[in-house]
Coordinates of C-alpha atoms and ligand atoms in Angstrom, one line a residue:
X1 CA 0.0 -0.1 -0.1
X2 CA 1.2 3.4 -0.9
X3 CA 1.6 6.4 1.7
X4 CA -0.3 9.1 -0.3
X5 CA -2.8 11.0 1.9
X6 CA -6.1 12.0 0.0
X7 CA -7.5 15.5 1.2
X8 CA -11.1 16.4 0.4
X9 CA -11.4 20.2 0.7
X10 CA -14.9 21.4 0.4
X11 CA -15.2 24.9 0.0
X12 CA -17.9 27.2 -0.6
X13 CA -17.2 28.1 -4.0
X14 CA -15.1 25.2 -5.1
X15 CA -14.6 21.5 -4.2
X16 CA -10.9 19.9 -4.7
X17 CA -9.2 16.7 -4.1
X18 CA -5.4 17.0 -3.1
X19 CA -2.7 14.3 -2.5
X20 CA 0.1 15.0 -0.1
X21 CA 2.8 12.7 0.6
X22 CA 3.9 11.8 4.3
X23 CA 6.7 14.8 4.2
X24 CA 3.7 17.2 3.5
X25 CA 4.5 17.7 -0.2
X26 CA 1.8 18.3 -2.5
X27 CA 1.6 15.7 -5.5
X28 CA -1.5 16.3 -7.3
X29 CA -4.5 18.2 -7.0
X30 CA -8.1 18.7 -9.0
X31 CA -10.7 21.3 -8.3
X32 CA -14.3 21.9 -9.6
X33 CA -16.6 24.9 -9.2
X34 CA -19.8 24.9 -7.2
X35 CA -23.2 26.3 -8.2
X36 CA -24.4 29.1 -6.0
X37 CA -28.0 29.2 -5.6
X38 CA -29.5 32.6 -4.1
X39 CA -33.6 31.9 -4.4
X40 CA -34.4 34.9 -2.5
X41 CA -32.2 37.9 -0.9
X42 CA -30.1 36.7 1.9
X43 CA -30.5 33.1 1.3
X44 CA -27.6 31.0 -0.1
X45 CA -28.2 27.5 -1.2
X46 CA -25.9 24.3 -2.3
X47 CA -26.8 21.3 -4.0
X48 CA -25.4 18.6 -1.9
X49 CA -25.4 15.9 -4.9
X50 CA -23.6 18.4 -6.8
X51 CA -21.0 18.6 -3.9
X52 CA -20.8 14.6 -3.6
X53 CA -20.5 14.3 -7.3
X54 CA -17.9 16.9 -7.8
X55 CA -15.9 15.9 -4.9
X56 CA -15.7 12.4 -5.9
X57 CA -15.0 13.1 -9.4
X58 CA -11.9 15.3 -7.9
X59 CA -10.7 12.5 -6.0
X60 CA -11.0 10.0 -9.0
X61 CA -9.0 12.2 -10.9
X62 CA -6.0 12.6 -8.3
X63 CA -6.3 8.7 -7.8
X64 CA -5.6 7.9 -11.2
X65 CA -2.9 10.4 -11.5
X66 CA -0.8 8.5 -9.1
X67 CA -1.8 5.1 -10.3
X68 CA -4.8 4.0 -8.7
X69 CA -6.5 3.7 -5.1
X70 CA -3.2 1.3 -3.8
X71 CA -1.4 4.3 -3.7
X72 CA -3.6 5.8 -0.9
X73 CA -2.9 5.2 2.8
X74 CA -5.8 7.3 4.1
X75 CA -8.4 9.8 3.4
X76 CA -9.0 13.4 5.2
X77 CA -11.8 15.9 4.9
X78 CA -12.0 19.3 5.6
X79 CA -14.7 21.7 4.8
X80 CA -16.7 25.0 4.6
X81 CA -18.6 24.7 8.3
X82 CA -21.9 25.3 9.8
X83 CA -23.7 24.3 6.3
X84 CA -26.5 21.9 6.7
X85 CA -27.3 19.2 4.9
X86 CA -30.9 16.8 5.2
X87 CA -30.4 13.5 3.8
X88 CA -32.5 10.2 3.9
X89 CA -30.5 7.6 6.0
X90 CA -32.0 4.8 3.8
X91 CA -31.1 6.1 0.3
X92 CA -28.7 8.7 1.1
X93 CA -30.5 11.0 -1.0
X94 CA -30.7 14.8 -0.1
X95 CA -34.3 15.8 0.7
X96 CA -33.7 19.7 0.3
X97 CA -31.2 22.1 -0.9
X98 CA -28.2 22.3 1.5
X99 CA -28.4 25.7 3.7
X100 CA -25.2 27.6 3.4
X101 CA -23.2 29.3 6.4
X102 CA -23.8 32.5 4.7
X103 CA -27.4 32.3 4.6
X104 CA -29.5 34.9 6.8
X105 CA -32.9 33.1 6.7
X106 CA -33.4 32.5 10.4
X107 CA -32.3 36.0 11.5
X108 CA -35.9 36.4 13.1
X109 CA -35.9 33.0 14.8
X110 CA -32.5 34.2 16.5
X111 CA -33.8 37.6 17.1
X112 CA -36.8 36.0 18.8
X113 CA -34.5 33.2 21.1
X114 CA -32.3 36.8 22.0
X115 CA -35.5 38.4 23.1
X116 CA -36.8 35.5 25.2
X117 CA -33.2 36.4 26.9
X118 CA -31.6 32.8 26.0
X119 CA -28.0 34.4 24.3
X120 CA -26.0 34.5 27.4
X121 CA -26.8 30.7 28.3
X122 CA -26.3 29.5 24.5
X123 CA -22.7 31.5 24.5
X124 CA -21.8 30.1 27.9
X125 CA -22.8 26.6 26.8
X126 CA -22.2 26.5 23.4
X127 CA -19.0 29.6 22.7
X128 CA -21.3 31.0 19.9
X129 CA -23.8 34.2 19.3
X130 CA -27.4 33.4 18.4
X131 CA -26.9 34.4 14.7
X132 CA -28.1 32.6 11.8
X133 CA -24.6 31.9 10.8
X134 CA -24.5 28.5 12.9
X135 CA -26.3 25.1 11.8
X136 CA -28.8 24.7 14.4
X137 CA -31.6 27.6 13.5
X138 CA -31.1 26.2 9.5
X139 CA -32.0 22.8 10.7
X140 CA -35.2 23.8 12.6
X141 CA -36.0 26.0 9.4
X142 CA -35.7 22.9 7.0
X143 CA -38.2 21.1 9.6
X144 CA -40.8 24.0 9.5
X145 CA -40.6 24.7 5.9
X146 CA -39.5 21.7 4.0
X147 CA -42.0 18.8 3.6
X148 CA -39.7 16.2 2.7
X149 CA -37.5 16.8 5.6
X150 CA -40.6 16.9 8.0
X151 CA -41.6 13.5 6.9
X152 CA -38.6 12.0 6.9
X153 CA -38.4 13.0 10.5
X154 CA -42.1 11.3 11.3
X155 CA -40.5 8.0 10.0
X156 CA -37.7 8.1 11.6
X157 CA -35.5 8.4 8.3
X158 CA -33.9 12.1 8.7
X159 CA -30.2 12.2 8.9
X160 CA -29.0 16.0 9.7
X161 CA -25.2 16.8 9.1
X162 CA -22.8 19.4 8.2
X163 CA -20.5 18.8 4.9
X164 CA -18.1 16.4 6.4
X165 CA -21.1 14.4 7.8
X166 CA -22.6 14.2 4.5
X167 CA -19.5 13.3 2.5
X168 CA -18.6 10.4 5.4
X169 CA -22.3 9.0 4.9
X170 CA -21.7 8.6 1.1
X171 CA -17.8 7.6 1.0
X172 CA -18.8 4.9 3.4
X173 CA -22.6 4.1 2.7
X174 CA -23.1 3.6 6.4
X175 CA -22.0 5.9 8.7
X176 CA -23.1 8.7 10.5
X177 CA -20.9 11.0 12.5
X178 CA -19.5 14.6 12.6
X179 CA -16.0 15.4 14.1
X180 CA -16.0 17.6 17.1
X181 CA -14.7 20.9 15.7
X182 CA -17.4 21.1 13.2
X183 CA -19.8 19.8 15.9
X184 CA -18.9 22.8 17.8
X185 CA -20.4 25.1 15.4
X186 CA -24.0 23.8 15.4
X187 CA -25.0 25.5 18.5
X188 CA -26.4 21.7 19.6
X189 CA -22.9 20.7 21.4
X190 CA -21.7 22.1 24.6
X191 CA -18.2 22.8 24.4
X192 CA -17.4 20.2 27.2
X193 CA -20.1 18.1 26.1
X194 CA -19.2 14.6 24.4
X195 CA -22.1 14.4 22.0
X196 CA -24.9 16.7 20.9
X197 CA -27.1 18.2 23.9
X198 CA -30.5 17.0 24.4
X199 CA -31.7 20.3 26.1
X200 CA -30.1 22.5 23.5
X201 CA -32.0 20.1 20.6
X202 CA -35.0 20.8 22.7
X203 CA -34.6 24.9 22.4
X204 CA -33.7 24.8 18.8
X205 CA -36.3 22.3 18.2
X206 CA -33.9 19.8 16.4
X207 CA -34.7 16.1 16.8
X208 CA -31.6 14.4 18.8
X209 CA -31.8 11.4 16.7
X210 CA -31.2 12.6 13.3
X211 CA -28.0 14.1 14.6
X212 CA -24.5 12.1 13.9
X213 CA -22.4 11.1 16.6
X214 CA -19.5 13.2 17.6
X215 CA -16.4 11.8 17.3
X216 CA -12.1 12.7 17.0
X217 CA -10.8 14.7 14.6
X218 CA -8.2 11.7 13.8
X219 CA -8.5 8.0 13.9
X220 CA -10.2 4.9 12.1
X221 CA -13.2 7.0 12.0
X222 CA -15.1 5.0 8.7
X223 CA -13.8 3.3 5.5
X224 CA -14.5 4.5 2.2
X225 CA -16.2 1.5 0.1
X226 CA -14.3 0.1 -2.7
X227 CA -16.9 1.2 -5.5
X228 CA -15.7 4.9 -5.4
X229 CA -11.9 4.8 -6.0
X230 CA -11.1 1.1 -6.5
X231 CA -10.4 0.0 -3.1
X232 CA -11.4 0.5 0.4
X233 CA -9.7 3.2 2.2
X234 CA -9.7 4.4 6.1
X235 CA -10.9 7.8 6.5
X236 CA -8.8 8.9 9.2
X237 CA -9.1 12.8 9.8
X238 CA -11.9 15.3 9.7
X239 CA -11.9 19.2 10.4
X240 CA -13.7 22.2 9.7
X241 CA -11.7 24.5 7.5
X242 CA -10.5 26.9 10.0
X243 CA -9.6 24.6 12.4
X244 CA -7.8 22.6 9.7
X245 CA -5.9 25.6 8.9
X246 CA -5.0 26.4 12.6
X247 CA -3.5 22.5 12.7
X248 CA -2.1 23.2 9.5
X249 CA -0.2 26.3 10.6
X250 CA 1.2 24.0 13.6
X251 CA -0.7 26.0 16.2
X252 CA -0.8 23.0 18.7
X253 CA 0.1 24.8 22.0
X254 CA -1.6 27.5 24.1
X255 CA -1.4 30.7 22.6
X256 CA -0.5 29.9 19.1
X257 CA -2.3 32.0 16.6
X258 CA -3.0 31.7 12.8
X259 CA -5.0 34.6 10.6
X260 CA -6.3 33.7 7.5
X261 CA -6.5 36.3 4.7
X262 CA -8.8 35.5 1.9
X263 CA -12.6 37.3 0.8
X264 CA -12.5 37.5 4.9
X265 CA -10.1 36.8 7.5
X266 CA -10.2 34.2 10.4
X267 CA -8.2 34.3 13.1
X268 CA -7.9 31.5 15.6
X269 CA -5.8 31.1 19.2
X270 CA -4.9 27.8 20.5
X271 CA -6.4 27.7 24.2
X272 CA -5.2 24.3 25.4
X273 CA -7.8 22.4 27.3
X274 CA -9.5 25.5 28.7
X275 CA -12.8 26.1 27.7
X276 CA -12.8 29.6 26.0
X277 CA -15.4 32.2 27.4
X278 CA -14.9 35.3 25.7
X279 CA -16.2 38.9 27.3
X280 CA -15.4 40.6 24.0
X281 CA -17.9 38.5 21.8
X282 CA -15.3 36.4 20.1
X283 CA -16.4 32.7 19.7
X284 CA -15.2 29.6 21.7
X285 CA -14.9 26.7 19.5
X286 CA -13.6 23.0 19.6
X287 CA -9.8 23.0 17.6
X288 CA -9.6 19.5 18.0
X289 CA -10.4 16.3 19.9
X290 CA -8.0 13.1 19.9
X291 CA -8.7 10.0 22.2
X292 CA -11.8 12.0 23.5
X293 CA -9.5 14.9 24.9
X294 CA -10.2 18.4 23.7
X295 CA -8.1 21.4 22.5
X296 CA -10.2 24.7 22.2
X297 CA -10.0 27.8 20.2
X298 CA -10.9 31.3 20.3
X299 CA -12.1 32.8 17.1
X300 CA -12.8 36.1 15.6
X301 CA -13.2 37.2 12.3
X302 CA -13.3 40.4 10.1
X303 CA -16.0 40.3 7.0
X304 CA -13.9 42.2 4.7
X305 CA -10.2 41.4 3.9
X306 CA -9.5 40.5 0.4
X307 CA -12.6 41.4 -0.9
X308 CA -11.9 45.3 -0.2
X309 CA -9.2 44.9 -2.8
X310 CA -11.7 43.3 -5.1
X311 CA -13.9 46.0 -4.7
X312 CA -11.1 48.4 -5.6
X313 CA -10.3 46.3 -9.0
X314 CA -14.5 45.3 -9.7
X315 CA -16.4 48.2 -8.6
X316 CA -14.2 51.1 -8.8
X317 CA -11.8 49.9 -11.5
X318 CA -8.5 51.5 -10.1
X319 CA -6.7 48.4 -10.3
X320 CA -6.6 45.8 -12.7
X321 CA -5.2 43.1 -10.4
X322 CA -5.2 42.5 -6.8
X323 CA -1.5 42.0 -6.6
X324 CA -0.5 45.5 -8.2
X325 CA -1.6 46.8 -4.5
X326 CA 2.0 45.8 -3.3
X327 CA 3.9 47.7 -5.7
X328 CA 1.4 50.8 -5.3
X329 CA 1.9 50.7 -1.8
X330 CA 5.8 50.6 -2.1
X331 CA 5.7 53.7 -4.4
X332 CA 4.6 56.3 -1.7
X333 CA 6.2 56.8 1.7
X334 CA 2.4 56.8 3.2
X335 CA -1.2 57.2 2.5
X336 CA -1.1 61.1 3.2
X337 CA -3.7 61.1 5.7
X338 CA -6.1 58.6 3.8
X339 CA -7.6 56.1 5.8
X340 CA -10.2 53.2 4.7
X341 CA -12.3 51.5 7.2
X342 CA -13.4 48.4 5.4
X343 CA -17.1 48.0 7.0
X344 CA -18.5 47.4 3.5
X345 CA -20.8 44.5 5.0
X346 CA -20.5 45.9 8.8
X347 CA -18.2 45.2 11.2
X348 CA -17.1 42.0 12.4
X349 CA -15.0 40.8 16.0
X350 CA -14.5 42.8 18.2
X351 CA -17.2 45.7 17.1
X352 CA -20.2 43.1 15.8
X353 CA -21.6 46.0 14.1
X354 CA -23.7 44.9 11.7
X355 CA -25.2 48.3 10.6
X356 CA -21.9 49.9 10.3
X357 CA -20.7 51.0 6.9
X358 CA -17.3 51.6 5.2
X359 CA -15.8 55.1 4.9
X360 CA -12.6 56.5 3.1
X361 CA -11.5 59.7 4.8
X362 CA -8.5 62.0 4.6
X363 CA -8.9 62.4 0.9
X364 CA -7.1 65.5 -0.4
X365 CA -5.9 66.6 -4.1
X366 CA -2.8 64.5 -3.6
X367 CA -4.7 61.2 -2.9
X368 CA -4.1 59.2 -5.9
X369 CA -4.6 55.2 -6.3
X370 CA -1.2 54.6 -4.4
X371 CA -2.2 56.0 -1.6
X372 CA -5.8 54.2 -1.5
X373 CA -4.2 51.0 -2.5
X374 CA -1.8 51.4 0.5
X375 CA -4.5 52.7 2.8
X376 CA -6.4 49.4 1.7
X377 CA -3.8 47.1 2.6
X378 CA -2.8 49.2 5.9
X379 CA -6.6 48.4 6.9
X380 CA -5.9 44.7 7.1
X381 CA -3.3 45.4 9.9
X382 CA -5.7 47.7 11.9
X383 CA -8.5 45.2 11.9
X384 CA -5.9 42.6 12.9
X385 CA -4.7 44.7 15.7
X386 CA -8.4 45.3 16.7
X387 CA -8.8 41.7 16.9
X388 CA -5.6 41.3 18.9
X389 CA -6.7 43.6 21.5
X390 CA -9.6 41.5 21.7
X391 CA -7.8 38.5 22.0
X392 CA -5.5 39.9 24.8
X393 CA -8.7 41.1 26.6
X394 CA -10.1 37.9 26.5
X395 CA -6.6 36.4 28.1
X396 CA -5.3 35.2 24.9
X397 CA -2.4 37.7 24.0
X398 CA -0.4 36.6 20.8
X399 CA 3.2 36.2 20.6
X400 CA 3.7 36.0 17.0
X401 CA 1.0 35.4 14.1
X402 CA 1.1 32.7 11.3
X403 CA -0.6 34.1 8.1
X404 CA -1.8 32.4 5.1
X405 CA -4.6 32.7 2.8
X406 CA -4.6 34.2 -0.9
X407 CA -4.0 37.8 0.3
X408 CA -1.0 36.8 2.4
X409 CA 1.0 36.4 -0.9
X410 CA 1.4 40.2 -0.4
X411 CA 4.7 40.8 1.3
X412 CA 3.9 44.6 1.7
X413 CA 0.9 43.8 3.9
X414 CA 2.9 40.9 5.8
X415 CA 5.5 43.4 6.6
X416 CA 2.9 46.0 7.7
X417 CA 1.0 43.6 10.1
X418 CA 4.3 42.9 11.7
X419 CA 5.0 46.6 11.9
X420 CA 1.5 47.5 13.7
X421 CA 1.3 44.6 16.2
X422 CA 4.7 44.7 16.8
X423 CA 5.0 40.8 16.5
X424 CA 6.9 38.7 14.2
X425 CA 4.8 37.2 11.5
X426 CA 5.3 33.6 9.9
X427 CA 4.1 32.7 6.3
X428 CA 4.3 29.3 5.2
X429 CA 5.8 28.6 1.3
X430 CA 2.7 26.5 0.8
X431 CA -0.5 28.5 1.5
X432 CA -2.7 25.7 1.4
X433 CA -2.7 25.3 4.8
X434 CA -6.5 24.1 5.2
X435 CA -5.5 21.0 3.4
X436 CA -2.3 20.3 5.1
X437 CA -4.0 20.3 8.4
X438 CA -6.4 17.5 7.1
X439 CA -3.7 16.0 5.8
X440 CA -1.8 16.0 9.0
X441 CA -4.8 14.8 11.1
X442 CA -5.3 12.0 8.5
X443 CA -1.7 10.9 8.8
X444 CA -1.9 10.8 12.3
X445 CA -5.3 8.8 12.1
X446 CA -3.5 6.3 10.0
X447 CA -0.6 5.8 12.3
X448 CA 1.9 7.3 9.8
X449 CA 2.6 9.3 12.8
X450 CA 2.7 8.8 16.5
X451 CA 1.2 12.1 17.2
X452 CA -0.3 15.1 15.5
X453 CA 2.7 17.0 16.9
X454 CA 5.2 14.9 15.2
X455 CA 3.0 14.8 11.8
X456 CA 3.1 18.7 11.9
X457 CA 6.9 19.1 12.4
X458 CA 7.1 16.2 9.4
X459 CA 4.9 18.2 7.2
X460 CA 5.1 21.6 7.8
X461 CA 6.9 23.1 4.8
X462 CA 9.5 26.1 4.9
X463 CA 8.5 29.3 6.6
X464 CA 9.1 33.1 5.6
X465 CA 9.5 35.5 8.6
X466 CA 8.6 39.2 8.6
X467 CA 10.2 40.9 11.8
X468 CA 8.4 44.7 12.9
X469 CA 10.6 47.3 11.8
X470 CA 8.6 50.3 12.5
X471 CA 9.0 53.2 15.1
X472 CA 6.8 53.4 18.0
X473 CA 5.8 56.8 17.3
X474 CA 4.3 56.2 13.7
X475 CA 2.6 53.2 15.0
X476 CA 0.7 55.1 17.5
X477 CA 0.2 58.0 14.9
X478 CA -1.3 55.3 12.7
X479 CA -3.5 53.7 15.7
X480 CA -5.0 57.1 16.4
X481 CA -5.8 57.9 13.0
X482 CA -7.7 54.4 12.9
X483 CA -9.5 55.1 15.6
X484 CA -10.8 58.3 14.3
X485 CA -11.6 56.7 11.4
X486 CA -13.5 54.0 13.1
X487 CA -15.5 56.7 14.9
X488 CA -16.3 58.2 11.4
X489 CA -18.3 55.4 10.5
Ligands
ADP1 P1 -11.3 32.7 -0.8 O1 -10.5 31.3 -0.2 O2 -11.9 33.5 0.7 O3 -11.9 32.5 -1.7 P2 -8.5 33.3 -1.2 O4 -7.7 32.9 -0.3 O5 -8.4 32.8 -2.7 O6 -9.9 33.6 -0.8 O7 -7.9 35.1 -1.4 C1 -8.5 35.8 -2.4 C2 -8.7 37.2 -1.7 O8 -7.3 38.1 -1.7 C3 -9.4 38.0 -3.2 O9 -10.2 38.8 -2.5 C4 -8.1 39.0 -3.4 O10 -8.2 40.5 -3.9 C5 -7.2 38.8 -2.6 N1 -5.7 38.8 -2.8 C6 -5.2 37.9 -3.7 N2 -4.0 38.0 -3.8 C7 -3.7 39.5 -3.4 C8 -2.7 40.1 -3.3 N3 -1.4 39.8 -3.8 N4 -2.3 41.5 -2.7 C9 -3.5 41.6 -2.1 N5 -4.8 40.9 -2.1 C10 -4.8 39.8 -2.9

C-alpha cells in the first residue's frame, strides 16, 4: 500500500481533492466549481448531490494521476463549516438543498431567542452567539418549511449533518458521524459535552435522533467503499476548514495563533484544554479532539479583507489585479492621511456592528490610487490589531502570528501587519494550510505518525518571516488615525 494522503477540501465556491506525501509535499490536485443558488435576498443554497458528485470526481482524478487507490493510505476531509445537509438515511439522497453558512433566513428566529433571554446561556454553553450563521437554526428552518424533511423526521429516516458528515455518509454508505470541530459550530453541542446536547436540541427544536455521533478529529473513523476509488480506504481525519488551517499552521500549543486572509479574515488562537469564555464577543470553538481529549480555540473574524481589494478592482476599477496593491503601496512613503474603514458589510469582531458602513477619509488632491491601495492594505493591519486587543482582553495575547490565505502572498501587507502588531509574522511557502491540516490529522489517524505534533513537524514546509521594523511613534500615530476613522463610520 502507498502512503499518500488524499484530502477532500470542500469549500464554499469550489471543491478540491489533493494528494499529499507523508513529508507534506503536494503531489496532485483537482478542483471543480460549485453552483451557488440564491433563491431570495439573504438566502444561499448548495446542491448536496452536486457537492458529492464533484468531490468524488476530483478524488477519482487525483487517484488516477498517481496510479490508483493502492497508492493511498488514508483520506482526510476538511470543509466549509456550519452548512446543513438533510438526507434520507436509507437511500442517502438529499431531501432538500443544503443551507449555506452565509444564509441569513433564520435572523428572525435568532432575534426571538435573543429577546426571550437565551443568548447568555447559549454563549456560555456553546461558545457561540445567537446568529443565523450557525447550523442549529438552519435545521429547525428545514423542519418547519420543507415537507420532505418533515416527513423523513416523522418516519425516523431523517439524517442531518454538516458537510464532512454528508461526505462520510456517502463515502462509507453506513456511517453517520461529525467530528468535534464541526459539531462545535452547530449551537447543539456544549463545548465541554461529548455528544450533541438534548437540552440544546430541545431549545432549537431539532430532533436529537437525526444528528450524527460526535467523534475524534483523527483515528479509524470510517471506511470509504471500494466502489468509489477502486479499493477500500480508511477515513482517518476530519476537521472544519478554519480549525484545519490552524492545525496546518502547527498552532498546537496554547497561545499559538493563525490568521487566514482570503475574502474575509479568520483568526484562531489555541487555548489548550481551557474552555474559552469570551467577554469580547469572540467565539469559543473546539480546535480538535483526540482520544476524547479536546483542545479549544478562541476565534474572531473580519468580514472584509481581500474583498476590499476586489472591490477596488471590480467596482471602482482603479486596479487591474489584486497583486498590484503591493507595488503601489511601496511607491509612496505613506497614505498622505487617507484611511479606509472596510465596513462594506458591517464590522465583525470585536465590534460586531452589522449596520456599520465603510468610509474613505482624509482625501486631498494629492490622493491617488497609490495612496488608496496603500490605505486598503493598511486597513488589514488595523483590523488585525483590533482583534489582537480583543484576544488579549480575553486572556489570549499573541506572541507571534502565522498567516495564510490568498491575500497573505502580499509581502508589503505581511510586513505592515508585523509592524503594527509589533510581533513576528510567519508565512508558510505552501499557503494551502487548510488541506495540509486535514492531511496531518489523517496521517496521524492512519498511524503514519505517532502524534499530531510529530505529523505537524514532519509535514509543515518552509516559512518566511517578517519582523517588526517601525518606529513606535509612527505606530501610535496610525492607531490614533484609525480610531478616528472608526468613529467616523
Ligand atoms: P477565498 O478562499 O476566501 O476565496 P483566497 O484565499 O483565494 O480567498 O484569497 C483571495 C482574495 O485575496 C481576493 O479577495 C483577492 O482580492 C485577495 N488577494 C489575492 N492576492 C492578493 C495580493 N497579492 N494582494 C492583495 N490582495 C490579494
